[in-house]
Short mmCIF file of N, CA and C and ligand atoms in Angstrom, two decimals:
data_model
loop_
_atom_site.label_atom_id
_atom_site.label_comp_id
_atom_site.label_asym_id
_atom_site.label_seq_id
_atom_site.Cartn_x
_atom_site.Cartn_y
_atom_site.Cartn_z
N MET A 1 0.85 -1.21 0.00
CA MET A 1 0.00 0.00 0.00
C MET A 1 0.88 1.25 0.00
N ASP A 2 0.47 2.24 -0.77
CA ASP A 2 1.17 3.53 -0.75
C ASP A 2 0.53 4.36 0.37
N PHE A 3 1.24 4.47 1.48
CA PHE A 3 0.66 5.12 2.67
C PHE A 3 0.43 6.62 2.46
N ALA A 4 1.25 7.24 1.64
CA ALA A 4 1.06 8.66 1.33
C ALA A 4 -0.26 8.84 0.56
N GLN A 5 -0.47 7.95 -0.42
CA GLN A 5 -1.71 8.01 -1.19
C GLN A 5 -2.92 7.72 -0.29
N ARG A 6 -2.75 6.79 0.64
CA ARG A 6 -3.82 6.47 1.59
C ARG A 6 -4.19 7.71 2.42
N THR A 7 -3.18 8.46 2.81
CA THR A 7 -3.39 9.69 3.58
C THR A 7 -4.19 10.70 2.77
N ILE A 8 -3.84 10.83 1.50
CA ILE A 8 -4.55 11.75 0.60
C ILE A 8 -6.00 11.30 0.42
N ASP A 9 -6.20 10.00 0.22
CA ASP A 9 -7.56 9.47 0.02
C ASP A 9 -8.44 9.73 1.25
N LEU A 10 -7.89 9.52 2.44
CA LEU A 10 -8.65 9.77 3.68
C LEU A 10 -9.06 11.24 3.79
N ALA A 11 -8.12 12.12 3.46
CA ALA A 11 -8.39 13.56 3.55
C ALA A 11 -9.44 13.97 2.52
N ARG A 12 -9.33 13.44 1.31
CA ARG A 12 -10.30 13.75 0.25
C ARG A 12 -11.70 13.26 0.63
N ASP A 13 -11.78 12.05 1.15
CA ASP A 13 -13.08 11.50 1.58
C ASP A 13 -13.68 12.37 2.68
N ASN A 14 -12.81 12.85 3.58
CA ASN A 14 -13.29 13.69 4.68
C ASN A 14 -13.88 15.00 4.16
N VAL A 15 -13.21 15.59 3.17
CA VAL A 15 -13.72 16.83 2.56
C VAL A 15 -15.07 16.56 1.90
N ALA A 16 -15.17 15.43 1.23
CA ALA A 16 -16.43 15.08 0.55
C ALA A 16 -17.58 14.95 1.56
N GLU A 17 -17.24 14.57 2.81
CA GLU A 17 -18.25 14.44 3.87
C GLU A 17 -18.47 15.73 4.65
N GLY A 18 -17.82 16.82 4.22
CA GLY A 18 -17.98 18.10 4.91
C GLY A 18 -16.91 18.37 5.96
N GLY A 19 -15.93 17.50 6.07
CA GLY A 19 -14.87 17.67 7.05
C GLY A 19 -13.71 18.48 6.50
N ARG A 20 -12.66 18.62 7.28
CA ARG A 20 -11.49 19.42 6.89
C ARG A 20 -10.45 18.55 6.17
N PRO A 21 -9.62 19.21 5.35
CA PRO A 21 -8.71 18.48 4.45
C PRO A 21 -7.41 17.99 5.08
N PHE A 22 -7.52 17.22 6.15
CA PHE A 22 -6.31 16.71 6.81
C PHE A 22 -6.51 15.24 7.16
N ALA A 23 -5.42 14.48 7.13
CA ALA A 23 -5.49 13.07 7.51
C ALA A 23 -4.12 12.60 7.99
N THR A 24 -4.15 11.53 8.77
CA THR A 24 -2.93 10.92 9.32
C THR A 24 -3.03 9.41 9.21
N VAL A 25 -1.94 8.78 8.80
CA VAL A 25 -1.86 7.32 8.75
C VAL A 25 -0.60 6.91 9.52
N ILE A 26 -0.77 6.03 10.50
CA ILE A 26 0.35 5.56 11.32
C ILE A 26 0.68 4.13 10.91
N VAL A 27 1.94 3.93 10.50
CA VAL A 27 2.36 2.65 9.94
C VAL A 27 3.38 1.97 10.86
N LYS A 28 3.15 0.68 11.11
CA LYS A 28 4.11 -0.11 11.88
C LYS A 28 4.28 -1.47 11.19
N ASP A 29 5.50 -1.90 11.04
CA ASP A 29 5.79 -3.19 10.39
C ASP A 29 5.11 -3.32 9.02
N GLY A 30 5.11 -2.23 8.28
CA GLY A 30 4.57 -2.27 6.92
C GLY A 30 3.06 -2.31 6.81
N GLU A 31 2.38 -2.10 7.96
CA GLU A 31 0.92 -2.12 7.94
C GLU A 31 0.34 -0.90 8.64
N VAL A 32 -0.90 -0.54 8.27
CA VAL A 32 -1.56 0.58 8.93
C VAL A 32 -1.94 0.16 10.35
N LEU A 33 -1.39 0.87 11.33
CA LEU A 33 -1.70 0.60 12.73
C LEU A 33 -2.95 1.39 13.14
N ALA A 34 -3.01 2.64 12.69
CA ALA A 34 -4.17 3.49 12.98
C ALA A 34 -4.19 4.62 11.96
N GLU A 35 -5.37 5.14 11.72
CA GLU A 35 -5.48 6.25 10.77
C GLU A 35 -6.71 7.06 11.10
N SER A 36 -6.68 8.32 10.70
CA SER A 36 -7.86 9.17 10.90
C SER A 36 -7.76 10.40 10.01
N ALA A 37 -8.93 10.89 9.65
CA ALA A 37 -9.01 12.23 9.07
C ALA A 37 -9.22 13.20 10.22
N ASN A 38 -9.17 14.49 9.92
CA ASN A 38 -9.50 15.52 10.90
C ASN A 38 -10.98 15.40 11.25
N LYS A 39 -11.32 15.40 12.55
CA LYS A 39 -12.71 15.21 12.98
C LYS A 39 -13.28 16.43 13.70
N VAL A 40 -12.66 17.57 13.52
CA VAL A 40 -13.09 18.78 14.25
C VAL A 40 -14.52 19.16 13.90
N VAL A 41 -14.83 19.22 12.61
CA VAL A 41 -16.17 19.61 12.18
C VAL A 41 -17.21 18.60 12.67
N GLN A 42 -16.88 17.32 12.55
CA GLN A 42 -17.84 16.27 12.90
C GLN A 42 -18.09 16.18 14.40
N THR A 43 -17.14 16.60 15.22
CA THR A 43 -17.26 16.39 16.67
C THR A 43 -17.32 17.69 17.47
N ASN A 44 -17.09 18.84 16.82
CA ASN A 44 -16.97 20.13 17.52
C ASN A 44 -15.84 20.11 18.55
N ASP A 45 -14.88 19.24 18.35
CA ASP A 45 -13.72 19.14 19.26
C ASP A 45 -12.53 19.80 18.55
N PRO A 46 -12.09 20.96 19.05
CA PRO A 46 -11.00 21.67 18.36
C PRO A 46 -9.66 20.93 18.44
N THR A 47 -9.58 19.90 19.29
CA THR A 47 -8.33 19.13 19.37
C THR A 47 -8.41 17.87 18.51
N ALA A 48 -9.50 17.66 17.79
CA ALA A 48 -9.65 16.42 17.01
C ALA A 48 -8.95 16.51 15.65
N HIS A 49 -7.72 17.01 15.67
CA HIS A 49 -6.90 17.00 14.46
C HIS A 49 -6.57 15.55 14.13
N ALA A 50 -6.32 15.29 12.86
CA ALA A 50 -6.07 13.92 12.41
C ALA A 50 -4.94 13.26 13.19
N GLU A 51 -3.88 14.03 13.43
CA GLU A 51 -2.71 13.47 14.13
C GLU A 51 -3.11 12.99 15.53
N ILE A 52 -3.85 13.85 16.25
CA ILE A 52 -4.22 13.54 17.64
C ILE A 52 -5.13 12.30 17.69
N VAL A 53 -6.13 12.27 16.81
CA VAL A 53 -7.09 11.15 16.80
C VAL A 53 -6.36 9.85 16.47
N ALA A 54 -5.48 9.89 15.48
CA ALA A 54 -4.77 8.68 15.05
C ALA A 54 -3.76 8.23 16.11
N ILE A 55 -3.06 9.18 16.73
CA ILE A 55 -2.09 8.82 17.78
C ILE A 55 -2.82 8.17 18.95
N ARG A 56 -3.96 8.72 19.35
CA ARG A 56 -4.74 8.11 20.43
C ARG A 56 -5.10 6.67 20.09
N ALA A 57 -5.61 6.48 18.88
CA ALA A 57 -6.05 5.13 18.47
C ALA A 57 -4.86 4.17 18.45
N ALA A 58 -3.72 4.62 17.94
CA ALA A 58 -2.54 3.76 17.85
C ALA A 58 -2.04 3.38 19.24
N CYS A 59 -2.01 4.35 20.15
CA CYS A 59 -1.51 4.08 21.51
C CYS A 59 -2.45 3.15 22.27
N ILE A 60 -3.74 3.33 22.08
CA ILE A 60 -4.71 2.43 22.74
C ILE A 60 -4.51 1.01 22.21
N LYS A 61 -4.34 0.90 20.90
CA LYS A 61 -4.15 -0.40 20.26
C LYS A 61 -2.90 -1.12 20.78
N LEU A 62 -1.80 -0.36 20.93
CA LEU A 62 -0.54 -0.96 21.39
C LEU A 62 -0.42 -1.01 22.90
N GLY A 63 -1.30 -0.29 23.61
CA GLY A 63 -1.21 -0.26 25.07
C GLY A 63 0.03 0.43 25.58
N THR A 64 0.45 1.48 24.89
CA THR A 64 1.63 2.24 25.29
C THR A 64 1.47 3.68 24.84
N GLU A 65 2.20 4.58 25.51
CA GLU A 65 2.16 5.98 25.08
C GLU A 65 3.32 6.30 24.14
N HIS A 66 4.10 5.27 23.78
CA HIS A 66 5.25 5.48 22.89
C HIS A 66 5.04 4.78 21.56
N LEU A 67 5.26 5.48 20.47
CA LEU A 67 5.06 4.89 19.15
C LEU A 67 6.39 4.65 18.43
N ALA A 68 7.38 4.17 19.19
CA ALA A 68 8.65 3.78 18.59
C ALA A 68 8.37 2.70 17.54
N GLY A 69 9.11 2.74 16.44
CA GLY A 69 8.92 1.74 15.40
C GLY A 69 7.84 2.09 14.39
N THR A 70 7.27 3.29 14.53
CA THR A 70 6.24 3.69 13.58
C THR A 70 6.72 4.84 12.67
N THR A 71 6.06 4.91 11.53
CA THR A 71 6.20 6.08 10.65
C THR A 71 4.83 6.72 10.58
N ILE A 72 4.77 8.02 10.77
CA ILE A 72 3.48 8.73 10.77
C ILE A 72 3.40 9.64 9.55
N TYR A 73 2.43 9.34 8.69
CA TYR A 73 2.17 10.16 7.50
C TYR A 73 1.12 11.20 7.84
N VAL A 74 1.42 12.46 7.53
CA VAL A 74 0.45 13.54 7.75
C VAL A 74 0.29 14.30 6.44
N LEU A 75 -0.95 14.72 6.16
CA LEU A 75 -1.19 15.39 4.89
C LEU A 75 -0.42 16.70 4.81
N ALA A 76 -0.42 17.44 5.91
CA ALA A 76 0.22 18.76 5.90
C ALA A 76 1.20 18.88 7.06
N HIS A 77 2.21 19.69 6.87
CA HIS A 77 3.15 19.96 7.96
C HIS A 77 2.33 20.35 9.19
N PRO A 78 2.55 19.68 10.33
CA PRO A 78 1.63 19.79 11.46
C PRO A 78 1.58 21.16 12.14
N CYS A 79 0.44 21.43 12.76
CA CYS A 79 0.30 22.62 13.60
C CYS A 79 1.10 22.38 14.89
N PRO A 80 1.35 23.41 15.70
CA PRO A 80 2.12 23.21 16.93
C PRO A 80 1.50 22.20 17.90
N MET A 81 0.17 22.16 18.00
CA MET A 81 -0.47 21.17 18.89
C MET A 81 -0.09 19.76 18.45
N CYS A 82 -0.20 19.51 17.17
CA CYS A 82 0.10 18.17 16.66
C CYS A 82 1.60 17.90 16.66
N LEU A 83 2.39 18.92 16.39
CA LEU A 83 3.84 18.73 16.46
C LEU A 83 4.20 18.31 17.88
N GLY A 84 3.57 18.94 18.87
CA GLY A 84 3.80 18.55 20.26
C GLY A 84 3.42 17.11 20.50
N SER A 85 2.27 16.70 19.97
CA SER A 85 1.83 15.31 20.19
C SER A 85 2.76 14.34 19.48
N LEU A 86 3.33 14.74 18.36
CA LEU A 86 4.29 13.89 17.64
C LEU A 86 5.58 13.74 18.44
N TYR A 87 6.01 14.82 19.07
CA TYR A 87 7.18 14.74 19.96
C TYR A 87 6.89 13.81 21.13
N TYR A 88 5.69 13.94 21.70
CA TYR A 88 5.34 13.12 22.86
C TYR A 88 5.32 11.63 22.57
N CYS A 89 4.90 11.24 21.36
CA CYS A 89 4.75 9.80 21.10
C CYS A 89 5.98 9.18 20.45
N SER A 90 6.98 9.98 20.10
CA SER A 90 8.29 9.47 19.64
C SER A 90 8.25 8.45 18.50
N PRO A 91 7.64 8.78 17.37
CA PRO A 91 7.71 7.85 16.24
C PRO A 91 9.13 7.85 15.64
N ASP A 92 9.41 6.84 14.79
CA ASP A 92 10.72 6.82 14.13
C ASP A 92 10.84 7.97 13.12
N GLU A 93 9.73 8.27 12.44
CA GLU A 93 9.78 9.29 11.39
C GLU A 93 8.39 9.87 11.15
N VAL A 94 8.34 11.14 10.77
CA VAL A 94 7.09 11.79 10.36
C VAL A 94 7.26 12.21 8.91
N VAL A 95 6.32 11.83 8.06
CA VAL A 95 6.35 12.20 6.64
C VAL A 95 5.20 13.16 6.39
N PHE A 96 5.51 14.38 5.96
CA PHE A 96 4.43 15.32 5.63
C PHE A 96 4.38 15.51 4.12
N LEU A 97 3.13 15.61 3.61
CA LEU A 97 2.95 15.60 2.16
C LEU A 97 2.85 17.00 1.55
N THR A 98 2.49 18.00 2.36
CA THR A 98 2.50 19.37 1.84
C THR A 98 3.06 20.29 2.92
N THR A 99 3.63 21.40 2.48
CA THR A 99 4.05 22.44 3.43
C THR A 99 2.85 23.32 3.71
N ARG A 100 2.93 24.08 4.79
CA ARG A 100 1.85 25.02 5.11
C ARG A 100 1.79 26.13 4.05
N ASP A 101 2.95 26.54 3.56
CA ASP A 101 2.98 27.56 2.50
C ASP A 101 2.24 27.10 1.25
N ALA A 102 2.37 25.82 0.92
CA ALA A 102 1.74 25.30 -0.30
C ALA A 102 0.22 25.25 -0.19
N PHE A 103 -0.29 24.94 1.01
CA PHE A 103 -1.76 24.81 1.08
C PHE A 103 -2.46 26.09 1.53
N GLU A 104 -1.71 27.01 2.10
CA GLU A 104 -2.34 28.21 2.66
C GLU A 104 -3.19 29.03 1.67
N PRO A 105 -2.77 29.17 0.39
CA PRO A 105 -3.64 29.92 -0.53
C PRO A 105 -5.02 29.30 -0.72
N HIS A 106 -5.18 28.04 -0.30
CA HIS A 106 -6.43 27.32 -0.56
C HIS A 106 -7.21 27.00 0.72
N TYR A 107 -6.74 27.50 1.86
CA TYR A 107 -7.34 27.07 3.12
C TYR A 107 -7.33 28.23 4.10
N VAL A 108 -8.37 28.30 4.92
CA VAL A 108 -8.41 29.34 5.95
C VAL A 108 -8.89 28.73 7.26
N ASP A 109 -8.31 29.19 8.34
CA ASP A 109 -8.71 28.75 9.67
C ASP A 109 -8.73 30.01 10.53
N VAL A 110 -9.93 30.50 10.84
CA VAL A 110 -10.04 31.77 11.55
C VAL A 110 -10.12 31.52 13.05
N ARG A 111 -9.13 32.04 13.76
CA ARG A 111 -9.05 31.88 15.22
C ARG A 111 -8.78 33.24 15.84
N LYS A 112 -9.17 33.40 17.09
CA LYS A 112 -9.02 34.69 17.75
C LYS A 112 -7.55 35.09 17.93
N TYR A 113 -6.69 34.12 18.27
CA TYR A 113 -5.33 34.47 18.68
C TYR A 113 -4.23 34.09 17.70
N PHE A 114 -4.60 33.51 16.56
CA PHE A 114 -3.55 33.19 15.58
C PHE A 114 -4.15 32.98 14.21
N GLU A 115 -3.29 33.03 13.20
CA GLU A 115 -3.61 32.60 11.85
C GLU A 115 -2.62 31.48 11.55
N PRO A 116 -2.97 30.54 10.67
CA PRO A 116 -2.02 29.46 10.37
C PRO A 116 -0.62 29.96 10.04
N ALA A 117 -0.54 31.10 9.35
CA ALA A 117 0.78 31.61 8.94
C ALA A 117 1.61 32.11 10.12
N THR A 118 0.95 32.52 11.22
CA THR A 118 1.69 33.09 12.35
C THR A 118 1.80 32.14 13.54
N LEU A 119 1.27 30.95 13.35
CA LEU A 119 1.14 30.00 14.46
C LEU A 119 2.46 29.68 15.16
N TYR A 120 3.46 29.32 14.38
CA TYR A 120 4.75 28.95 15.00
C TYR A 120 5.43 30.15 15.63
N HIS A 121 5.33 31.29 14.97
CA HIS A 121 5.91 32.52 15.49
C HIS A 121 5.26 32.86 16.84
N GLU A 122 3.95 32.72 16.90
CA GLU A 122 3.19 33.02 18.11
C GLU A 122 3.64 32.12 19.28
N PHE A 123 3.80 30.84 19.02
CA PHE A 123 4.21 29.89 20.06
C PHE A 123 5.63 30.15 20.56
N ALA A 124 6.46 30.69 19.68
CA ALA A 124 7.87 30.89 20.04
C ALA A 124 8.07 32.09 20.96
N LYS A 125 7.04 32.95 21.06
CA LYS A 125 7.17 34.14 21.91
C LYS A 125 7.20 33.78 23.40
N ASP A 126 7.75 34.69 24.19
CA ASP A 126 7.64 34.57 25.63
C ASP A 126 6.14 34.62 25.99
N TRP A 127 5.74 33.92 27.03
CA TRP A 127 4.30 33.83 27.32
C TRP A 127 3.64 35.20 27.50
N LYS A 128 4.38 36.16 28.04
CA LYS A 128 3.81 37.50 28.26
C LYS A 128 3.49 38.22 26.96
N ASP A 129 4.21 37.86 25.89
CA ASP A 129 4.05 38.54 24.60
C ASP A 129 3.05 37.86 23.68
N ARG A 130 2.53 36.69 24.08
CA ARG A 130 1.59 35.98 23.22
C ARG A 130 0.25 36.69 23.16
N ARG A 131 -0.46 36.50 22.04
CA ARG A 131 -1.79 37.10 21.91
C ARG A 131 -2.79 36.40 22.83
N LEU A 132 -2.57 35.14 23.12
CA LEU A 132 -3.42 34.43 24.08
C LEU A 132 -3.12 35.00 25.47
N PRO A 133 -4.12 35.61 26.12
CA PRO A 133 -3.85 36.17 27.45
C PRO A 133 -3.48 35.06 28.44
N MET A 134 -2.34 35.21 29.10
CA MET A 134 -1.89 34.22 30.09
C MET A 134 -1.45 34.97 31.34
N ARG A 135 -1.62 34.33 32.49
CA ARG A 135 -1.30 34.97 33.76
C ARG A 135 -0.68 33.92 34.66
N HIS A 136 0.47 34.25 35.26
CA HIS A 136 1.09 33.35 36.23
C HIS A 136 0.45 33.67 37.58
N GLU A 137 -0.17 32.71 38.22
CA GLU A 137 -0.82 32.90 39.52
C GLU A 137 0.13 33.68 40.44
N SER A 138 -0.40 34.71 41.09
CA SER A 138 0.47 35.60 41.86
C SER A 138 0.66 35.19 43.33
N ARG A 139 -0.25 34.39 43.91
CA ARG A 139 -0.14 34.04 45.33
C ARG A 139 0.99 33.02 45.56
N PRO A 140 2.00 33.41 46.36
CA PRO A 140 3.15 32.52 46.58
C PRO A 140 2.74 31.16 47.17
N GLU A 141 1.75 31.16 48.10
CA GLU A 141 1.37 29.88 48.74
C GLU A 141 0.75 28.93 47.71
N ILE A 142 0.08 29.48 46.74
CA ILE A 142 -0.52 28.63 45.71
C ILE A 142 0.58 28.11 44.77
N ARG A 143 1.54 28.98 44.44
CA ARG A 143 2.66 28.54 43.61
C ARG A 143 3.41 27.39 44.29
N SER A 144 3.63 27.52 45.61
CA SER A 144 4.34 26.46 46.36
C SER A 144 3.51 25.19 46.41
N ALA A 145 2.21 25.35 46.65
CA ALA A 145 1.34 24.18 46.72
C ALA A 145 1.34 23.44 45.37
N ALA A 146 1.47 24.18 44.29
CA ALA A 146 1.50 23.55 42.97
C ALA A 146 2.78 22.73 42.81
N VAL A 147 3.90 23.25 43.27
CA VAL A 147 5.17 22.50 43.20
C VAL A 147 5.10 21.26 44.08
N GLU A 148 4.37 21.38 45.22
CA GLU A 148 4.22 20.23 46.12
C GLU A 148 3.59 19.02 45.43
N VAL A 149 2.74 19.27 44.45
CA VAL A 149 2.14 18.17 43.70
C VAL A 149 3.24 17.34 43.02
N PHE A 150 4.27 18.05 42.54
CA PHE A 150 5.38 17.35 41.88
C PHE A 150 6.23 16.58 42.89
N ARG A 151 6.41 17.19 44.08
CA ARG A 151 7.14 16.48 45.15
C ARG A 151 6.38 15.20 45.53
N PHE A 152 5.07 15.32 45.62
CA PHE A 152 4.22 14.18 45.94
C PHE A 152 4.40 13.09 44.88
N TRP A 153 4.44 13.50 43.63
CA TRP A 153 4.65 12.54 42.53
C TRP A 153 6.01 11.85 42.68
N GLN A 154 7.02 12.64 43.04
CA GLN A 154 8.36 12.10 43.19
C GLN A 154 8.41 11.05 44.31
N GLU A 155 7.78 11.39 45.45
CA GLU A 155 7.68 10.45 46.57
C GLU A 155 6.98 9.16 46.12
N HIS A 156 5.91 9.37 45.38
CA HIS A 156 5.09 8.28 44.87
C HIS A 156 5.88 7.36 43.96
N ASN A 157 6.96 7.87 43.38
CA ASN A 157 7.81 7.11 42.47
C ASN A 157 9.16 6.78 43.09
N GLY A 158 9.15 6.58 44.42
CA GLY A 158 10.35 6.15 45.13
C GLY A 158 11.48 7.15 45.10
N GLY A 159 11.15 8.43 44.97
CA GLY A 159 12.17 9.48 45.00
C GLY A 159 12.87 9.68 43.67
N GLU A 160 12.49 8.88 42.68
CA GLU A 160 13.12 9.02 41.36
C GLU A 160 12.44 10.12 40.57
N ARG A 161 13.13 10.60 39.55
CA ARG A 161 12.51 11.54 38.64
C ARG A 161 12.26 10.85 37.29
N THR A 162 11.96 9.55 37.35
CA THR A 162 11.68 8.78 36.14
C THR A 162 10.27 8.21 36.26
N ALA A 163 9.46 8.47 35.27
CA ALA A 163 8.11 7.91 35.30
C ALA A 163 8.18 6.44 34.92
N SER A 164 7.32 5.64 35.53
CA SER A 164 7.35 4.19 35.27
C SER A 164 7.05 3.88 33.81
N THR A 165 6.40 4.81 33.13
CA THR A 165 6.05 4.56 31.73
C THR A 165 7.08 5.12 30.76
N ASP A 166 8.20 5.68 31.30
CA ASP A 166 9.23 6.21 30.40
C ASP A 166 9.79 5.12 29.50
N SER A 167 10.00 5.51 28.25
CA SER A 167 10.61 4.58 27.30
C SER A 167 12.13 4.72 27.42
N PRO A 168 12.84 3.59 27.59
CA PRO A 168 14.29 3.68 27.75
C PRO A 168 15.04 4.12 26.49
N ASP A 169 14.44 3.91 25.32
CA ASP A 169 15.16 4.30 24.10
C ASP A 169 14.96 5.79 23.85
ZN1 ZN B 1 -2.89 19.93 14.30
#
């Protein structure tokens, strides 16, 4: 199977159904492990990007949060949310079929705090300079209590700073 073509077919079918033009196919050992089109329109879930939906399905199927040994095909160079999820699941390789520059003349995504063209620039800013209003809690006792949650986690893990689910590779 041509997995890149499969990714295109999924995205095209999704558009035909009224969905958005994105899809992801996750391949392991030469076979499709999980795949999805973008489901944002169908579910009203702004996080239901194809990458996120497919990564969830693949991890549930394998019973792990690590996707070592997989290649992930994505229709378009990922948004920062999906890029983050790709970093989190550690695939062997990510293959993107179009750049954001190539598809931008044909696609629009209207959001309050970013445009697709400024998305990466926006994320790279210091939090105070981002268009998304953010505030660091000012009460010192609350800040300390928040750090205590991490101390509690550390105690819970025998004083180590390694999560039991960490992948050694
Ligand atoms: Zn995304």
